mmCIF file of C-alpha atoms and ligand atoms in Angstrom:
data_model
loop_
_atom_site.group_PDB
_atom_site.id
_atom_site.type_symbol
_atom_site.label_atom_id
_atom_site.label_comp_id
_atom_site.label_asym_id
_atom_site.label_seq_id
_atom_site.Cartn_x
_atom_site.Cartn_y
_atom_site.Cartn_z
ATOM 1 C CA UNK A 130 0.000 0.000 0.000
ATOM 2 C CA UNK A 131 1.561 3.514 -0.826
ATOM 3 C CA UNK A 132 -0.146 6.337 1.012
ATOM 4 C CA UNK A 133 -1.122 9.207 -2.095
ATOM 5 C CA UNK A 134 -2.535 11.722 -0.542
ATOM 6 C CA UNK A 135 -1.413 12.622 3.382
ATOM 7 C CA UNK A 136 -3.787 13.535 5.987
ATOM 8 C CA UNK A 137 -2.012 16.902 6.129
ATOM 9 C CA UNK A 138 -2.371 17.102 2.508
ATOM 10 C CA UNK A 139 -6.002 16.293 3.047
ATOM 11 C CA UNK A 140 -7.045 18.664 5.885
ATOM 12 C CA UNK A 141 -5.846 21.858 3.487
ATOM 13 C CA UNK A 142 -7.502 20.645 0.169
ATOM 14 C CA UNK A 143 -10.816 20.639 2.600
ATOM 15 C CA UNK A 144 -9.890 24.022 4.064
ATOM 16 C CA UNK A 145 -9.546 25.475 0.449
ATOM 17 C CA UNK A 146 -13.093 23.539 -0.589
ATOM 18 C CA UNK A 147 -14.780 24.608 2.603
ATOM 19 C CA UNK A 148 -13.474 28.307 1.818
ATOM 20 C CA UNK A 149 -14.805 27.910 -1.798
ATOM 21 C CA UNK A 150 -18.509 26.641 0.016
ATOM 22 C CA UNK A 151 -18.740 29.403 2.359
ATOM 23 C CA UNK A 152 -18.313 31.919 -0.348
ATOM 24 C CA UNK A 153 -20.359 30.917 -2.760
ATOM 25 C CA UNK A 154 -23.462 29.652 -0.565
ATOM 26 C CA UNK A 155 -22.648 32.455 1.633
ATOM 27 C CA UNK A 156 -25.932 33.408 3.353
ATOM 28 C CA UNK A 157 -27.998 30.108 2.409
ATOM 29 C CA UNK A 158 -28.660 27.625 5.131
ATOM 30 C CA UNK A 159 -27.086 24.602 3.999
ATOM 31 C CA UNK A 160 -28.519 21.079 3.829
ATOM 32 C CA UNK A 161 -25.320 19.058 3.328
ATOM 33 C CA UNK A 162 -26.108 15.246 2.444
ATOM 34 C CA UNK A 163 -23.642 12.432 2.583
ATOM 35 C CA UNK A 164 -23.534 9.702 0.562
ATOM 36 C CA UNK A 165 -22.921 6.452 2.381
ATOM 37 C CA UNK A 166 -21.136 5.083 3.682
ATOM 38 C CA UNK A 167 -17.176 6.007 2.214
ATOM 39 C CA UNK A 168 -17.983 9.839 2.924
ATOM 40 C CA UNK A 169 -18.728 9.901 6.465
ATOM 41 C CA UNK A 170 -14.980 11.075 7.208
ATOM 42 C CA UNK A 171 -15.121 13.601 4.638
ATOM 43 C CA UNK A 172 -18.285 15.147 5.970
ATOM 44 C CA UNK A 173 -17.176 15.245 9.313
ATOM 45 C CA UNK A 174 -14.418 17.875 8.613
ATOM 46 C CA UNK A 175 -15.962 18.662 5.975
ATOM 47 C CA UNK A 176 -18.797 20.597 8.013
ATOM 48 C CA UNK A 177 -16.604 21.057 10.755
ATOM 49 C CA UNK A 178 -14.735 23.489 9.226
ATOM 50 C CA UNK A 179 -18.890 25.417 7.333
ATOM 51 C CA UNK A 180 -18.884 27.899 9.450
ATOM 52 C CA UNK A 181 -22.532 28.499 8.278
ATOM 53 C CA UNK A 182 -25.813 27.514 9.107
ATOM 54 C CA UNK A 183 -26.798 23.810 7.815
ATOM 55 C CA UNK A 184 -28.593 20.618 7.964
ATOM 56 C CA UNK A 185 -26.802 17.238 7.498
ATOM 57 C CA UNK A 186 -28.418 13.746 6.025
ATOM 58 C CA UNK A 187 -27.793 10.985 4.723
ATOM 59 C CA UNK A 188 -28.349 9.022 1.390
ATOM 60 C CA UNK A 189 -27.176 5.455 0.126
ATOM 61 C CA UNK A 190 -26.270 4.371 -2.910
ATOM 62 C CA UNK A 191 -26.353 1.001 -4.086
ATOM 63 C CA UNK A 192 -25.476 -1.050 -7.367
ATOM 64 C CA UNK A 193 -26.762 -4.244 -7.781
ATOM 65 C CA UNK A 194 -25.070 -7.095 -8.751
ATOM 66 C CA UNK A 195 -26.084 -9.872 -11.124
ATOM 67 C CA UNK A 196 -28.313 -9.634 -13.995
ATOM 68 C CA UNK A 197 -29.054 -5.866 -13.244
ATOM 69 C CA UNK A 198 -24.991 -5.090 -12.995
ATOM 70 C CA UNK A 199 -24.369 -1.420 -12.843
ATOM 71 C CA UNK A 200 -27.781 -0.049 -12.164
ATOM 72 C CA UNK A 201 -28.239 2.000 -8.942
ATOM 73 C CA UNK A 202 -30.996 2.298 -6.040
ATOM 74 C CA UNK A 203 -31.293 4.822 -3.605
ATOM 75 C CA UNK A 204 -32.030 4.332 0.250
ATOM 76 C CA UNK A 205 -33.538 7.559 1.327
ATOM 77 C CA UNK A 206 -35.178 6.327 4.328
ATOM 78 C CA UNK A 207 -32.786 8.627 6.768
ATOM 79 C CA UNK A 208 -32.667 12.022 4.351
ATOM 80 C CA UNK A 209 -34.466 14.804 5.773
ATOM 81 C CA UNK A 210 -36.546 17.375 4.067
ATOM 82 C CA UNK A 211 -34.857 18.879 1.252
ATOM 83 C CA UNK A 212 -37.865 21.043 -1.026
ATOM 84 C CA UNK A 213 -37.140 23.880 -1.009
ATOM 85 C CA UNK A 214 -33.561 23.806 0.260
ATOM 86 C CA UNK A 215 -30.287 24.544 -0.835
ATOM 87 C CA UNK A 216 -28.647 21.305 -1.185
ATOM 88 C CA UNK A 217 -24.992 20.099 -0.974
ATOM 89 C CA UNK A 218 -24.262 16.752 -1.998
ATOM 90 C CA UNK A 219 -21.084 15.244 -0.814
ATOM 91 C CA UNK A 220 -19.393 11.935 -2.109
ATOM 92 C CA UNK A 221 -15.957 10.462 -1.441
ATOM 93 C CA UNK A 222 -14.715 9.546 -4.950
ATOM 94 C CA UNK A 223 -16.248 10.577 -8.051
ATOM 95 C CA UNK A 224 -15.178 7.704 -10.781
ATOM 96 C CA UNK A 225 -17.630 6.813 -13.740
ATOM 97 C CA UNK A 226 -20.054 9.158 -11.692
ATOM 98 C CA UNK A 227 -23.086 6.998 -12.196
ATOM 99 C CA UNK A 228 -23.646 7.000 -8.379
ATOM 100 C CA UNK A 229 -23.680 10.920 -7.662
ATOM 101 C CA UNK A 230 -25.865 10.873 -10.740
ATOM 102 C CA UNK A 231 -28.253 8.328 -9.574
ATOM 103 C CA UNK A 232 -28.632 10.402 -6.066
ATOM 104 C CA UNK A 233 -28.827 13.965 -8.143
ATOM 105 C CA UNK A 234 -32.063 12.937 -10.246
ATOM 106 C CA UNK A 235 -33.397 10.843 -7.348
ATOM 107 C CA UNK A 236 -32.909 14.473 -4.806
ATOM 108 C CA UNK A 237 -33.998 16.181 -8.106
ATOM 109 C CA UNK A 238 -37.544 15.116 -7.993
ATOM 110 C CA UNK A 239 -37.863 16.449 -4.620
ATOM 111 C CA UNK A 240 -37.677 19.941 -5.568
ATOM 112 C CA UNK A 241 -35.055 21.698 -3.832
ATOM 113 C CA UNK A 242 -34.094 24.716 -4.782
ATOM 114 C CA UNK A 243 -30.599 24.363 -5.521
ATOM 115 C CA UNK A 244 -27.863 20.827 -5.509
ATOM 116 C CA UNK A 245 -24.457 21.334 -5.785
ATOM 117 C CA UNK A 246 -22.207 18.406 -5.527
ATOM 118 C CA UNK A 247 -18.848 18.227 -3.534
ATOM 119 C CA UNK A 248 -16.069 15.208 -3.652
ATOM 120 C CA UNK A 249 -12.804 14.643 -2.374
ATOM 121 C CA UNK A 250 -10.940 12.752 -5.108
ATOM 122 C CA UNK A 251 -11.911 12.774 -8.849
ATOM 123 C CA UNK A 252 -10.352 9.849 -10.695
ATOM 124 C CA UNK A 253 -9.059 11.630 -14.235
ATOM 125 C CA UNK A 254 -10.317 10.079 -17.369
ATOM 126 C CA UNK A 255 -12.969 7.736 -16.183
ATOM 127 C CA UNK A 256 -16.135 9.817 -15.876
ATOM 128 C CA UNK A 257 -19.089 8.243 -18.198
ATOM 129 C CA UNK A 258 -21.466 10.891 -17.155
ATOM 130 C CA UNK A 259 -21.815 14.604 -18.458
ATOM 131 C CA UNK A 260 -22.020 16.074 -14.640
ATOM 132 C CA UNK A 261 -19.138 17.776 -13.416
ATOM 133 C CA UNK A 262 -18.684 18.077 -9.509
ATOM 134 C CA UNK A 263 -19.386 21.762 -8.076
ATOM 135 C CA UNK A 264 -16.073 21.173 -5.735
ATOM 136 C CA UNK A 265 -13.438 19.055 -5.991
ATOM 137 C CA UNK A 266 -10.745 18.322 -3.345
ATOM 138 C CA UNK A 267 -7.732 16.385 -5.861
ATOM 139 C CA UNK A 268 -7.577 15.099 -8.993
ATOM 140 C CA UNK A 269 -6.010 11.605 -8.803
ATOM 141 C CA UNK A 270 -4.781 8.969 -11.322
ATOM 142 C CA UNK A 271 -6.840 5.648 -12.110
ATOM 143 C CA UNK A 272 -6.055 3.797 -9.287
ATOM 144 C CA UNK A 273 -7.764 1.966 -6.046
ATOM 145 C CA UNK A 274 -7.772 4.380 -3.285
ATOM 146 C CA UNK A 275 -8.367 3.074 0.128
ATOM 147 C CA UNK A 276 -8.718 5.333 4.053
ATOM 148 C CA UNK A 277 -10.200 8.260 4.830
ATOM 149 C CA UNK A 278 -13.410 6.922 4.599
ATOM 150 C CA UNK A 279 -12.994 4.554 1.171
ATOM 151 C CA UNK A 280 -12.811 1.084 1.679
ATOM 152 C CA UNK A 281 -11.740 -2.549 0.071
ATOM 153 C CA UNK A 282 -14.026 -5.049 0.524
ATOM 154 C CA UNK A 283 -15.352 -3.054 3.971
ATOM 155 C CA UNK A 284 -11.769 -2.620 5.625
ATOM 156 C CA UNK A 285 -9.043 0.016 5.762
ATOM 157 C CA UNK A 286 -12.032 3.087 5.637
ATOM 158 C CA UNK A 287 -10.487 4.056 9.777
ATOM 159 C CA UNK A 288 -6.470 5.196 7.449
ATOM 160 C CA UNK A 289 -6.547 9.247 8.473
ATOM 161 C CA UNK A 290 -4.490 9.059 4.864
ATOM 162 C CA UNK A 291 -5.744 8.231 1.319
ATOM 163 C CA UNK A 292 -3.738 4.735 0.496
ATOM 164 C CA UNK A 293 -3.698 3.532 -3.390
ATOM 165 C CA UNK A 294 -4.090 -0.515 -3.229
ATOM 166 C CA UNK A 295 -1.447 -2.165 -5.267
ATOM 167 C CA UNK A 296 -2.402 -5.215 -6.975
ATOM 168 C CA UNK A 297 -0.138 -7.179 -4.456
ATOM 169 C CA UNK A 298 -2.344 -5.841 -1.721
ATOM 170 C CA UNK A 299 -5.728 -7.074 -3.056
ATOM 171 C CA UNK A 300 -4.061 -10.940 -3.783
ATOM 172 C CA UNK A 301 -3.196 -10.755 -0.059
ATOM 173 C CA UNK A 302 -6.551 -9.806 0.711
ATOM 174 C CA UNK A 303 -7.580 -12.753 -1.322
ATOM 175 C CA UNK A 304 -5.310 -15.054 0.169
ATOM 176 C CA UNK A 305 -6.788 -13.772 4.165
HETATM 177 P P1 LIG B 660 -18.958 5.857 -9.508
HETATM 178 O O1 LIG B 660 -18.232 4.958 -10.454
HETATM 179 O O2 LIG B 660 -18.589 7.310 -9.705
HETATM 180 O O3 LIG B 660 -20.436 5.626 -9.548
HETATM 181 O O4 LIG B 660 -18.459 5.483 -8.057
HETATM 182 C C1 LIG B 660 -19.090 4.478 -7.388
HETATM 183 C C2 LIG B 660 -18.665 4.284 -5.987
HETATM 184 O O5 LIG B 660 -17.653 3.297 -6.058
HETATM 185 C C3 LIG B 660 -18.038 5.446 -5.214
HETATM 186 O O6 LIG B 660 -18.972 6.267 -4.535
HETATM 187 C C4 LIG B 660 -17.204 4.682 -4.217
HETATM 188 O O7 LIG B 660 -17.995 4.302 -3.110
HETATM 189 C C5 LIG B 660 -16.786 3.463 -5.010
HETATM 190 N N1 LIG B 660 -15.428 3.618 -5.548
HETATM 191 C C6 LIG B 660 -15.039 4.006 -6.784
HETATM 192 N N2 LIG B 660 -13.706 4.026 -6.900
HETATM 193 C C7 LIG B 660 -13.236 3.629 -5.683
HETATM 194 C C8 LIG B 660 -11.906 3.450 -5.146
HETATM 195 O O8 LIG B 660 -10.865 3.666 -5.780
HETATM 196 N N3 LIG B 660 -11.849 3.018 -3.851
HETATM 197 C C9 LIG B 660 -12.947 2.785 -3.091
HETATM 198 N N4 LIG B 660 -14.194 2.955 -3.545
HETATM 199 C C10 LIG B 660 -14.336 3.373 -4.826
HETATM 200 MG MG1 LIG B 661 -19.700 5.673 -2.471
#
């Protein structure tokens, strides 16, 4: 495992992105929701550092596997009220970007009046959707990041860094 992005390096990518939140949705009460599970970690000093009024709830994602591969349902069953409201989305890792797609028409159809999206890594060159991300902590290369929130398999979200998985990693994981 090779750690890619510090927690140091981490903490001031999310004081520049909270900076960039506060001044654009300066004067809006906020109604931040997370998607679950690998941004929990994210949101947490994420908000921590919104010095703002807002809201926070959650929203899961999840793909199904089998003979419906790669389409998405939402579990809304914990998200609060969000007509009306000026909505910030927040993700860990925007890759193809079907999933923060999935959760932007499902929060769509609720009617609030404004969704803006916020992730902490991008992975360059493998987006399959037309949305963009409002913020953006890093750009990173096309590899399998673990910590900070992200997980393998369940384990390794509790890193404070952002580790990329190296193929020998994931054959030991096998091998466990
Ligand atoms: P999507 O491809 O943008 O829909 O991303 C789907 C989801 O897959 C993300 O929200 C993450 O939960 C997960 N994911 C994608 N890439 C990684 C990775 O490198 N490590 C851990 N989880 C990932
Ligand atoms: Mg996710």
């Amino acid at each position: 495992m090779r750690v890619l992005l510090s927690a140091e390096q981490i903490q001031s990518s999310i004081d520049r992105l909270a900076a960039e939140i506060r001044e654009r949705e300066a004067g809006r009460p906020l109604t931040v929701i997370a998607v679950m599970t690998g941004s929990i970690i994210f949101l947490a000093d994420l908000i921590r550092k919104l010095d703002m009024p807002l809201r926070v709830g959650v929203i899961q994602a999840r793909s199904y596997l089998g003979t419906e591969r790669g389409s998405l349902s939402v579990n809304a069953d914990m998200l609060p009220d969000v007509a009306g409201r000026d909505v910030l989305v927040v993700d860990d890792i925007f890759d193809t970007g079907h999933t923060l797609l999935e959760v932007l028409s499902f929060l769509d159809d609720l009617g609030p009046r404004s969704i803006r999206t916020a992730v902490l890594v991008l992975k360059q060159g493998k987006q399959q959707v037309a949305l963009r991300p409002d913020y953006v902590g890093f750009e990173i290369p096309d590899v399998f990041v673990v910590g900070y929130g992200l997980d393998y398999n369940d384990a390794y979200r509790n890193l404070p860094y952002l580790a990329a998985l190296e193929p020998q990693d994931i054959e030991s994981e096998r091998a466990s």
